[in-house]
Amino acid sequence: MEAESCNKNVLDARKSSIVVTQGCNGPKGGICCDSNSISGSVSQRACVYCGARVVLNPITDAYHIVHGPIGCSSYTWDIRGSLTSGEDIYRNSFSTDLQETDIIFGGIKKLEAAVDELMEKEEKVKLIFIYATCIVGVIGDDVDALCRMKSEQYGIPVIPVKSPGFSGNKSTGYRMACDAIMKVILPFKGKKKRKAINILGDFNLAGEMWIIKNYFKEMGIDVISGFTGDSSYEQMIKAPEASLNIVQCAGSSTYLANRMEEEFGIPFLKVSFFGIEDTTASLIRVAEALKDEEARKKAVAFCSKKEAELNSFLAKYRKHLEGKKAAIYVGGGFKAISLIRQFKAMGIETVVVGTQTGKKEDYEIIESLVEPETVILDDANPAELETFMREKGADILVGGVKERPLAYKLGIAFCDHNHERKIPLAGFEGVYNFTMEINKSINSSVWEFVS
């Protein structure tokens, strides 16, 4: 794809990442995805460093040192909605604040001083992540060697996270973060297994990890560790005891699940807790995967009760939402799939759907769920989103912080379904919140005053 792009202009190269009407515009019969962004297309995707920080930042007692210019460290907890039940060290961000002279003469001494100062001033430091940003990739500081040296000196894990933005896309950052997590937990290989699970790819946005853990408590299933929402160093190192991993955000954590299966022999299951259908199916599948008939019966009874409670609620809102049109642009394919199903349950048709990091198999499921006229696009840019939302007459856009201004400038309703939100949208509780938010936004009287 990249070599092919060299001989095309930006517009021609983008055609293979967009599906319009029946069939696919991809050169080999499938949408072009899981590749680097095209230079010049000003993609909505985030960078490698952002991808790594998304995964690692919610570890509540970890210290995060950003080795780079001060601007990179502005990506901190406050632009995310990850909540904690214990430590709140993750709400701080530390930076080496590299200047021009550091770039000329190297910044490794500054990084060493930062680690030493942290160890001197902070108490009970258990875990440090050091992010190598773009400029460090250019000047070539040996961050790996410094981390090895400081790990030996202080007797704690000091883990390098190689995340210069230019070295790939957001998915590359996910892999770098997963590699860093593996460095933390690998020394604890060989622990005795027990009937319990780890939850991967849930970042406890607005407390969603707590909602899902409560469901498993109802079923009698223990959750050992979450990666990485509301997690701690002590919880992470117990993760090898699990007999099953479940993966909520497949885009960020399937790689970690594969690594844990290779190293610890823990199989994994991809799940989704967005919407009634996916939540119910996921809870029952987890019980079945554990071969726990008692837990399966409890899951069926629990989900039936919740669904019955939600039916009358959804019927009330459906009459206000039926016939509306939605555009979806989110990070991973699994979330997009769940959202299409949720909109269908409300009587809303999805007319545009795209992701930042969706895989070919995700897009195949998406194509099977939507109408033939729906526009499907990978790694979109603002101009494409604007064009297709206008063309298809979308009434609401579901996306993240980068998409919000685009929707409002077009006079279209918006729902934040990304890391910044403060209201939980997962599980049965999430169905209430999501439905009410969509209704409030899409039926707001403010749109009557937008021409």
Short mmCIF file of N, CA and C in Angstrom, two decimals, residues 138-289:
data_model
loop_
_atom_site.label_atom_id
_atom_site.label_comp_id
_atom_site.label_asym_id
_atom_site.label_seq_id
_atom_site.Cartn_x
_atom_site.Cartn_y
_atom_site.Cartn_z
N VAL A 138 15.17 10.72 17.06
CA VAL A 138 16.07 11.38 16.11
C VAL A 138 17.49 11.48 16.67
N ILE A 139 17.62 11.90 17.95
CA ILE A 139 18.98 12.13 18.49
C ILE A 139 19.61 10.84 18.99
N GLY A 140 18.80 9.78 19.20
CA GLY A 140 19.37 8.46 19.48
C GLY A 140 19.83 8.22 20.90
N ASP A 141 19.21 8.85 21.89
CA ASP A 141 19.55 8.55 23.30
C ASP A 141 19.30 7.06 23.57
N ASP A 142 20.23 6.41 24.30
CA ASP A 142 20.08 4.98 24.59
C ASP A 142 19.22 4.80 25.84
N VAL A 143 17.91 4.91 25.66
CA VAL A 143 16.96 4.83 26.78
C VAL A 143 16.94 3.42 27.36
N ASP A 144 17.09 2.42 26.52
CA ASP A 144 17.10 1.02 27.00
C ASP A 144 18.20 0.81 28.03
N ALA A 145 19.41 1.27 27.68
CA ALA A 145 20.56 1.06 28.57
C ALA A 145 20.36 1.79 29.90
N LEU A 146 19.83 3.01 29.84
CA LEU A 146 19.60 3.76 31.08
C LEU A 146 18.56 3.06 31.96
N CYS A 147 17.51 2.52 31.33
CA CYS A 147 16.47 1.83 32.11
C CYS A 147 17.06 0.59 32.80
N ARG A 148 17.91 -0.16 32.08
CA ARG A 148 18.54 -1.34 32.70
C ARG A 148 19.38 -0.92 33.90
N MET A 149 20.15 0.15 33.72
CA MET A 149 21.03 0.62 34.79
C MET A 149 20.22 1.06 36.02
N LYS A 150 19.13 1.81 35.78
CA LYS A 150 18.35 2.34 36.91
C LYS A 150 17.53 1.23 37.59
N SER A 151 17.11 0.23 36.81
CA SER A 151 16.39 -0.91 37.40
C SER A 151 17.29 -1.62 38.40
N GLU A 152 18.55 -1.84 37.99
CA GLU A 152 19.52 -2.52 38.89
C GLU A 152 19.83 -1.65 40.10
N GLN A 153 20.01 -0.34 39.86
CA GLN A 153 20.40 0.58 40.94
C GLN A 153 19.32 0.67 42.01
N TYR A 154 18.03 0.76 41.58
CA TYR A 154 16.96 1.01 42.55
C TYR A 154 16.13 -0.24 42.87
N GLY A 155 16.35 -1.32 42.13
CA GLY A 155 15.62 -2.57 42.41
C GLY A 155 14.14 -2.51 42.11
N ILE A 156 13.74 -1.70 41.15
CA ILE A 156 12.34 -1.62 40.71
C ILE A 156 12.32 -1.68 39.18
N PRO A 157 11.18 -2.06 38.57
CA PRO A 157 11.11 -2.03 37.10
C PRO A 157 11.12 -0.59 36.57
N VAL A 158 12.12 -0.29 35.76
CA VAL A 158 12.16 0.98 35.02
C VAL A 158 12.07 0.57 33.55
N ILE A 159 10.91 0.80 32.95
CA ILE A 159 10.59 0.18 31.66
C ILE A 159 10.61 1.22 30.53
N PRO A 160 11.41 0.97 29.48
CA PRO A 160 11.38 1.89 28.32
C PRO A 160 10.14 1.65 27.45
N VAL A 161 9.56 2.73 26.97
CA VAL A 161 8.42 2.63 26.04
C VAL A 161 8.84 3.36 24.77
N LYS A 162 9.23 2.60 23.76
CA LYS A 162 9.73 3.22 22.53
C LYS A 162 8.56 3.73 21.71
N SER A 163 8.33 5.03 21.78
CA SER A 163 7.12 5.55 21.15
C SER A 163 7.32 6.84 20.36
N PRO A 164 8.41 6.96 19.56
CA PRO A 164 8.49 8.13 18.69
C PRO A 164 7.34 8.11 17.69
N GLY A 165 6.65 9.23 17.57
CA GLY A 165 5.44 9.29 16.76
C GLY A 165 5.62 8.87 15.32
N PHE A 166 6.81 9.13 14.77
CA PHE A 166 7.02 8.87 13.34
C PHE A 166 7.26 7.39 13.03
N SER A 167 7.35 6.53 14.06
CA SER A 167 7.74 5.15 13.81
C SER A 167 6.56 4.25 13.45
N GLY A 168 5.37 4.81 13.30
CA GLY A 168 4.20 4.00 12.93
C GLY A 168 2.94 4.79 13.20
N ASN A 169 1.88 4.08 13.57
CA ASN A 169 0.63 4.77 13.90
C ASN A 169 0.20 4.41 15.33
N LYS A 170 -1.03 4.75 15.68
CA LYS A 170 -1.49 4.53 17.05
C LYS A 170 -1.40 3.05 17.45
N SER A 171 -1.62 2.16 16.49
CA SER A 171 -1.54 0.72 16.77
C SER A 171 -0.13 0.32 17.19
N THR A 172 0.88 0.96 16.61
CA THR A 172 2.27 0.69 17.01
C THR A 172 2.47 1.06 18.47
N GLY A 173 1.86 2.18 18.88
CA GLY A 173 1.93 2.60 20.29
C GLY A 173 1.29 1.58 21.22
N TYR A 174 0.16 1.00 20.77
CA TYR A 174 -0.48 -0.05 21.57
C TYR A 174 0.50 -1.20 21.80
N ARG A 175 1.18 -1.61 20.72
CA ARG A 175 2.11 -2.75 20.84
C ARG A 175 3.27 -2.40 21.77
N MET A 176 3.76 -1.16 21.68
CA MET A 176 4.86 -0.75 22.56
C MET A 176 4.41 -0.81 24.03
N ALA A 177 3.18 -0.38 24.29
CA ALA A 177 2.65 -0.42 25.66
C ALA A 177 2.49 -1.86 26.13
N CYS A 178 1.99 -2.72 25.25
CA CYS A 178 1.80 -4.13 25.63
C CYS A 178 3.15 -4.80 25.90
N ASP A 179 4.17 -4.45 25.11
CA ASP A 179 5.51 -4.98 25.36
C ASP A 179 6.01 -4.51 26.74
N ALA A 180 5.71 -3.26 27.08
CA ALA A 180 6.14 -2.73 28.38
C ALA A 180 5.44 -3.48 29.52
N ILE A 181 4.14 -3.77 29.34
CA ILE A 181 3.40 -4.53 30.37
C ILE A 181 4.00 -5.92 30.52
N MET A 182 4.35 -6.54 29.40
CA MET A 182 4.94 -7.89 29.46
C MET A 182 6.26 -7.87 30.23
N LYS A 183 7.04 -6.79 30.08
CA LYS A 183 8.30 -6.70 30.83
C LYS A 183 8.04 -6.64 32.34
N VAL A 184 6.88 -6.07 32.73
CA VAL A 184 6.54 -5.99 34.15
C VAL A 184 6.13 -7.35 34.69
N ILE A 185 5.33 -8.10 33.92
CA ILE A 185 4.74 -9.33 34.47
C ILE A 185 5.50 -10.60 34.13
N LEU A 186 6.39 -10.57 33.13
CA LEU A 186 7.12 -11.79 32.73
C LEU A 186 7.92 -12.42 33.88
N PRO A 187 8.56 -11.63 34.76
CA PRO A 187 9.32 -12.26 35.85
C PRO A 187 8.44 -13.11 36.79
N PHE A 188 7.11 -13.01 36.67
CA PHE A 188 6.22 -13.75 37.57
C PHE A 188 5.56 -14.94 36.86
N LYS A 189 6.20 -15.37 35.79
CA LYS A 189 5.75 -16.54 35.02
C LYS A 189 5.84 -17.79 35.90
N GLY A 190 4.90 -18.74 35.69
CA GLY A 190 4.98 -20.01 36.42
C GLY A 190 4.08 -20.07 37.63
N LYS A 191 3.26 -19.03 37.85
CA LYS A 191 2.34 -19.05 39.00
C LYS A 191 1.24 -20.07 38.77
N LYS A 192 0.75 -20.67 39.86
CA LYS A 192 -0.31 -21.67 39.78
C LYS A 192 -1.60 -21.03 39.29
N LYS A 193 -2.27 -21.71 38.34
CA LYS A 193 -3.51 -21.16 37.76
C LYS A 193 -4.70 -21.40 38.70
N ARG A 194 -5.70 -20.49 38.60
CA ARG A 194 -6.97 -20.69 39.31
C ARG A 194 -8.11 -20.20 38.43
N LYS A 195 -9.36 -20.58 38.77
CA LYS A 195 -10.50 -20.22 37.93
C LYS A 195 -10.83 -18.74 38.15
N ALA A 196 -10.20 -17.91 37.40
CA ALA A 196 -10.38 -16.46 37.51
C ALA A 196 -9.95 -15.83 36.19
N ILE A 197 -10.33 -14.59 35.98
CA ILE A 197 -10.04 -13.94 34.69
C ILE A 197 -9.28 -12.62 34.88
N ASN A 198 -8.64 -12.20 33.79
CA ASN A 198 -8.13 -10.83 33.66
C ASN A 198 -8.98 -10.13 32.62
N ILE A 199 -9.20 -8.84 32.81
CA ILE A 199 -9.91 -8.03 31.80
C ILE A 199 -8.88 -7.17 31.08
N LEU A 200 -8.74 -7.37 29.78
CA LEU A 200 -7.77 -6.61 28.98
C LEU A 200 -8.50 -5.57 28.12
N GLY A 201 -7.87 -4.42 27.94
CA GLY A 201 -8.46 -3.41 27.06
C GLY A 201 -9.64 -2.68 27.66
N ASP A 202 -9.65 -2.54 28.99
CA ASP A 202 -10.66 -1.69 29.64
C ASP A 202 -9.91 -0.71 30.52
N PHE A 203 -10.18 0.58 30.36
CA PHE A 203 -9.37 1.61 31.01
C PHE A 203 -10.14 2.34 32.12
N ASN A 204 -11.23 1.71 32.57
CA ASN A 204 -12.05 2.26 33.67
C ASN A 204 -12.49 3.70 33.41
N LEU A 205 -12.87 3.96 32.15
CA LEU A 205 -13.39 5.29 31.82
C LEU A 205 -14.70 5.49 32.56
N ALA A 206 -14.78 6.55 33.33
CA ALA A 206 -15.99 6.87 34.11
C ALA A 206 -16.42 5.71 35.01
N GLY A 207 -15.48 4.84 35.38
CA GLY A 207 -15.79 3.74 36.29
C GLY A 207 -16.38 2.50 35.63
N GLU A 208 -16.18 2.33 34.31
CA GLU A 208 -16.79 1.20 33.61
C GLU A 208 -16.22 -0.15 34.06
N MET A 209 -14.93 -0.17 34.45
CA MET A 209 -14.34 -1.42 34.93
C MET A 209 -15.09 -1.92 36.17
N TRP A 210 -15.49 -0.99 37.02
CA TRP A 210 -16.21 -1.37 38.25
C TRP A 210 -17.57 -1.98 37.90
N ILE A 211 -18.24 -1.44 36.90
CA ILE A 211 -19.54 -2.00 36.48
C ILE A 211 -19.37 -3.44 36.01
N ILE A 212 -18.37 -3.68 35.18
CA ILE A 212 -18.15 -5.02 34.62
C ILE A 212 -17.71 -5.99 35.72
N LYS A 213 -16.87 -5.52 36.63
CA LYS A 213 -16.43 -6.39 37.74
C LYS A 213 -17.63 -6.80 38.60
N ASN A 214 -18.58 -5.89 38.80
CA ASN A 214 -19.77 -6.23 39.59
C ASN A 214 -20.59 -7.32 38.91
N TYR A 215 -20.65 -7.29 37.58
CA TYR A 215 -21.38 -8.34 36.85
C TYR A 215 -20.74 -9.70 37.13
N PHE A 216 -19.41 -9.74 37.05
CA PHE A 216 -18.72 -11.02 37.28
C PHE A 216 -18.86 -11.46 38.75
N LYS A 217 -18.95 -10.50 39.65
CA LYS A 217 -19.17 -10.84 41.06
C LYS A 217 -20.54 -11.51 41.22
N GLU A 218 -21.55 -10.97 40.49
CA GLU A 218 -22.89 -11.58 40.51
C GLU A 218 -22.84 -13.03 40.03
N MET A 219 -21.92 -13.30 39.07
CA MET A 219 -21.82 -14.65 38.48
C MET A 219 -20.90 -15.56 39.29
N GLY A 220 -20.22 -15.01 40.28
CA GLY A 220 -19.29 -15.80 41.07
C GLY A 220 -17.95 -16.02 40.41
N ILE A 221 -17.56 -15.11 39.53
CA ILE A 221 -16.27 -15.23 38.83
C ILE A 221 -15.31 -14.16 39.35
N ASP A 222 -14.11 -14.57 39.75
CA ASP A 222 -13.12 -13.62 40.26
C ASP A 222 -12.39 -12.91 39.12
N VAL A 223 -12.17 -11.61 39.29
CA VAL A 223 -11.33 -10.85 38.35
C VAL A 223 -10.02 -10.55 39.07
N ILE A 224 -8.90 -11.02 38.51
CA ILE A 224 -7.60 -10.82 39.16
C ILE A 224 -7.06 -9.43 38.88
N SER A 225 -7.00 -9.10 37.59
CA SER A 225 -6.39 -7.82 37.22
C SER A 225 -7.07 -7.24 35.99
N GLY A 226 -7.11 -5.93 35.92
CA GLY A 226 -7.61 -5.24 34.73
C GLY A 226 -6.44 -4.54 34.05
N PHE A 227 -6.40 -4.60 32.74
CA PHE A 227 -5.33 -3.91 32.01
C PHE A 227 -5.95 -2.86 31.12
N THR A 228 -5.79 -1.64 31.56
CA THR A 228 -5.04 -1.20 32.71
C THR A 228 -5.89 -0.32 33.64
N GLY A 229 -7.19 -0.32 33.44
CA GLY A 229 -8.05 0.54 34.24
C GLY A 229 -8.03 0.20 35.72
N ASP A 230 -7.80 1.19 36.56
CA ASP A 230 -7.77 1.05 38.01
C ASP A 230 -6.85 -0.09 38.45
N SER A 231 -5.76 -0.30 37.71
CA SER A 231 -4.84 -1.39 38.06
C SER A 231 -3.67 -0.84 38.88
N SER A 232 -2.94 -1.76 39.50
CA SER A 232 -1.76 -1.38 40.27
C SER A 232 -0.67 -2.40 39.99
N TYR A 233 0.54 -2.09 40.40
CA TYR A 233 1.67 -3.00 40.18
C TYR A 233 1.40 -4.36 40.84
N GLU A 234 0.88 -4.35 42.07
CA GLU A 234 0.63 -5.60 42.79
C GLU A 234 -0.41 -6.45 42.09
N GLN A 235 -1.45 -5.81 41.53
CA GLN A 235 -2.48 -6.57 40.81
C GLN A 235 -1.92 -7.12 39.50
N MET A 236 -1.12 -6.33 38.81
CA MET A 236 -0.59 -6.76 37.51
C MET A 236 0.27 -8.01 37.61
N ILE A 237 1.09 -8.09 38.65
CA ILE A 237 2.01 -9.23 38.73
C ILE A 237 1.30 -10.52 39.13
N LYS A 238 0.01 -10.42 39.55
CA LYS A 238 -0.77 -11.63 39.84
C LYS A 238 -1.49 -12.15 38.59
N ALA A 239 -1.46 -11.37 37.51
CA ALA A 239 -2.21 -11.72 36.29
C ALA A 239 -1.89 -13.11 35.74
N PRO A 240 -0.64 -13.61 35.83
CA PRO A 240 -0.35 -14.96 35.29
C PRO A 240 -1.14 -16.09 35.96
N GLU A 241 -1.82 -15.82 37.09
CA GLU A 241 -2.61 -16.86 37.77
C GLU A 241 -3.93 -17.13 37.05
N ALA A 242 -4.36 -16.25 36.14
CA ALA A 242 -5.69 -16.37 35.52
C ALA A 242 -5.76 -17.57 34.58
N SER A 243 -6.99 -18.11 34.44
CA SER A 243 -7.18 -19.21 33.49
C SER A 243 -7.82 -18.72 32.20
N LEU A 244 -8.23 -17.43 32.17
CA LEU A 244 -8.82 -16.86 30.95
C LEU A 244 -8.60 -15.35 30.93
N ASN A 245 -8.25 -14.83 29.76
CA ASN A 245 -8.23 -13.38 29.54
C ASN A 245 -9.41 -13.00 28.68
N ILE A 246 -10.10 -11.91 29.01
CA ILE A 246 -11.12 -11.39 28.11
C ILE A 246 -10.65 -10.03 27.60
N VAL A 247 -10.90 -9.79 26.31
CA VAL A 247 -10.36 -8.59 25.65
C VAL A 247 -11.51 -7.69 25.26
N GLN A 248 -11.61 -6.53 25.91
CA GLN A 248 -12.68 -5.57 25.62
C GLN A 248 -12.30 -4.69 24.43
N CYS A 249 -11.18 -3.98 24.50
CA CYS A 249 -10.72 -3.16 23.38
C CYS A 249 -9.74 -4.00 22.57
N ALA A 250 -10.26 -4.62 21.50
CA ALA A 250 -9.43 -5.55 20.72
C ALA A 250 -8.26 -4.83 20.05
N GLY A 251 -8.49 -3.59 19.61
CA GLY A 251 -7.44 -2.86 18.90
C GLY A 251 -6.20 -2.66 19.75
N SER A 252 -6.39 -2.35 21.03
CA SER A 252 -5.24 -2.05 21.87
C SER A 252 -4.66 -3.29 22.56
N SER A 253 -5.47 -4.33 22.75
CA SER A 253 -5.02 -5.38 23.67
C SER A 253 -5.00 -6.81 23.10
N THR A 254 -5.37 -7.00 21.85
CA THR A 254 -5.27 -8.36 21.29
C THR A 254 -3.82 -8.82 21.26
N TYR A 255 -2.92 -7.88 20.97
CA TYR A 255 -1.49 -8.22 20.95
C TYR A 255 -1.03 -8.70 22.34
N LEU A 256 -1.48 -8.00 23.40
CA LEU A 256 -1.14 -8.41 24.77
C LEU A 256 -1.73 -9.79 25.08
N ALA A 257 -2.97 -10.01 24.65
CA ALA A 257 -3.61 -11.32 24.88
C ALA A 257 -2.82 -12.44 24.21
N ASN A 258 -2.37 -12.18 22.99
CA ASN A 258 -1.56 -13.19 22.29
C ASN A 258 -0.25 -13.47 23.01
N ARG A 259 0.40 -12.39 23.47
CA ARG A 259 1.68 -12.56 24.19
C ARG A 259 1.47 -13.35 25.49
N MET A 260 0.36 -13.06 26.21
CA MET A 260 0.09 -13.76 27.47
C MET A 260 -0.27 -15.22 27.23
N GLU A 261 -0.89 -15.49 26.08
CA GLU A 261 -1.19 -16.90 25.74
C GLU A 261 0.11 -17.65 25.45
N GLU A 262 1.02 -16.99 24.74
CA GLU A 262 2.31 -17.63 24.41
C GLU A 262 3.14 -17.87 25.67
N GLU A 263 3.21 -16.86 26.53
CA GLU A 263 4.12 -16.93 27.68
C GLU A 263 3.53 -17.66 28.89
N PHE A 264 2.21 -17.46 29.13
CA PHE A 264 1.59 -18.00 30.35
C PHE A 264 0.56 -19.09 30.08
N GLY A 265 0.27 -19.37 28.80
CA GLY A 265 -0.73 -20.38 28.46
C GLY A 265 -2.14 -19.98 28.83
N ILE A 266 -2.44 -18.65 28.83
CA ILE A 266 -3.79 -18.16 29.16
C ILE A 266 -4.54 -17.90 27.85
N PRO A 267 -5.60 -18.68 27.55
CA PRO A 267 -6.39 -18.40 26.33
C PRO A 267 -7.17 -17.11 26.49
N PHE A 268 -7.66 -16.58 25.39
CA PHE A 268 -8.43 -15.33 25.50
C PHE A 268 -9.68 -15.35 24.63
N LEU A 269 -10.59 -14.44 25.00
CA LEU A 269 -11.88 -14.31 24.35
C LEU A 269 -12.12 -12.83 24.09
N LYS A 270 -12.52 -12.46 22.86
CA LYS A 270 -12.85 -11.06 22.59
C LYS A 270 -14.30 -10.81 23.00
N VAL A 271 -14.54 -9.74 23.73
CA VAL A 271 -15.88 -9.44 24.23
C VAL A 271 -16.21 -7.97 23.97
N SER A 272 -17.46 -7.62 24.20
CA SER A 272 -17.86 -6.21 24.17
C SER A 272 -18.95 -6.01 25.21
N PHE A 273 -18.87 -4.94 25.94
CA PHE A 273 -19.88 -4.65 26.96
C PHE A 273 -20.67 -3.39 26.61
N PHE A 274 -20.77 -3.11 25.32
CA PHE A 274 -21.59 -1.98 24.87
C PHE A 274 -22.89 -2.50 24.27
N GLY A 275 -24.01 -2.14 24.88
CA GLY A 275 -25.31 -2.56 24.37
C GLY A 275 -25.79 -3.85 25.04
N ILE A 276 -27.12 -4.05 25.00
CA ILE A 276 -27.73 -5.22 25.67
C ILE A 276 -27.25 -6.51 25.02
N GLU A 277 -27.31 -6.56 23.69
CA GLU A 277 -26.99 -7.79 22.96
C GLU A 277 -25.56 -8.24 23.22
N ASP A 278 -24.61 -7.31 23.08
CA ASP A 278 -23.20 -7.68 23.23
C ASP A 278 -22.83 -7.97 24.69
N THR A 279 -23.42 -7.21 25.62
CA THR A 279 -23.13 -7.45 27.04
C THR A 279 -23.61 -8.83 27.46
N THR A 280 -24.85 -9.16 27.08
CA THR A 280 -25.41 -10.47 27.43
C THR A 280 -24.57 -11.60 26.83
N ALA A 281 -24.28 -11.48 25.54
CA ALA A 281 -23.51 -12.54 24.86
C ALA A 281 -22.13 -12.70 25.50
N SER A 282 -21.50 -11.59 25.87
CA SER A 282 -20.15 -11.65 26.43
C SER A 282 -20.13 -12.34 27.79
N LEU A 283 -21.08 -12.00 28.66
CA LEU A 283 -21.10 -12.61 30.00
C LEU A 283 -21.33 -14.12 29.90
N ILE A 284 -22.25 -14.53 29.04
CA ILE A 284 -22.54 -15.96 28.90
C ILE A 284 -21.34 -16.69 28.29
N ARG A 285 -20.69 -16.08 27.31
CA ARG A 285 -19.53 -16.72 26.66
C ARG A 285 -18.37 -16.90 27.64
N VAL A 286 -18.18 -15.93 28.54
CA VAL A 286 -17.09 -16.06 29.53
C VAL A 286 -17.35 -17.25 30.45
N ALA A 287 -18.60 -17.39 30.91
CA ALA A 287 -18.95 -18.53 31.79
C ALA A 287 -18.73 -19.85 31.05
N GLU A 288 -19.13 -19.88 29.77
CA GLU A 288 -18.96 -21.10 28.98
C GLU A 288 -17.49 -21.41 28.76
N ALA A 289 -16.69 -20.38 28.51
CA ALA A 289 -15.26 -20.60 28.28
C ALA A 289 -14.57 -21.16 29.54
#
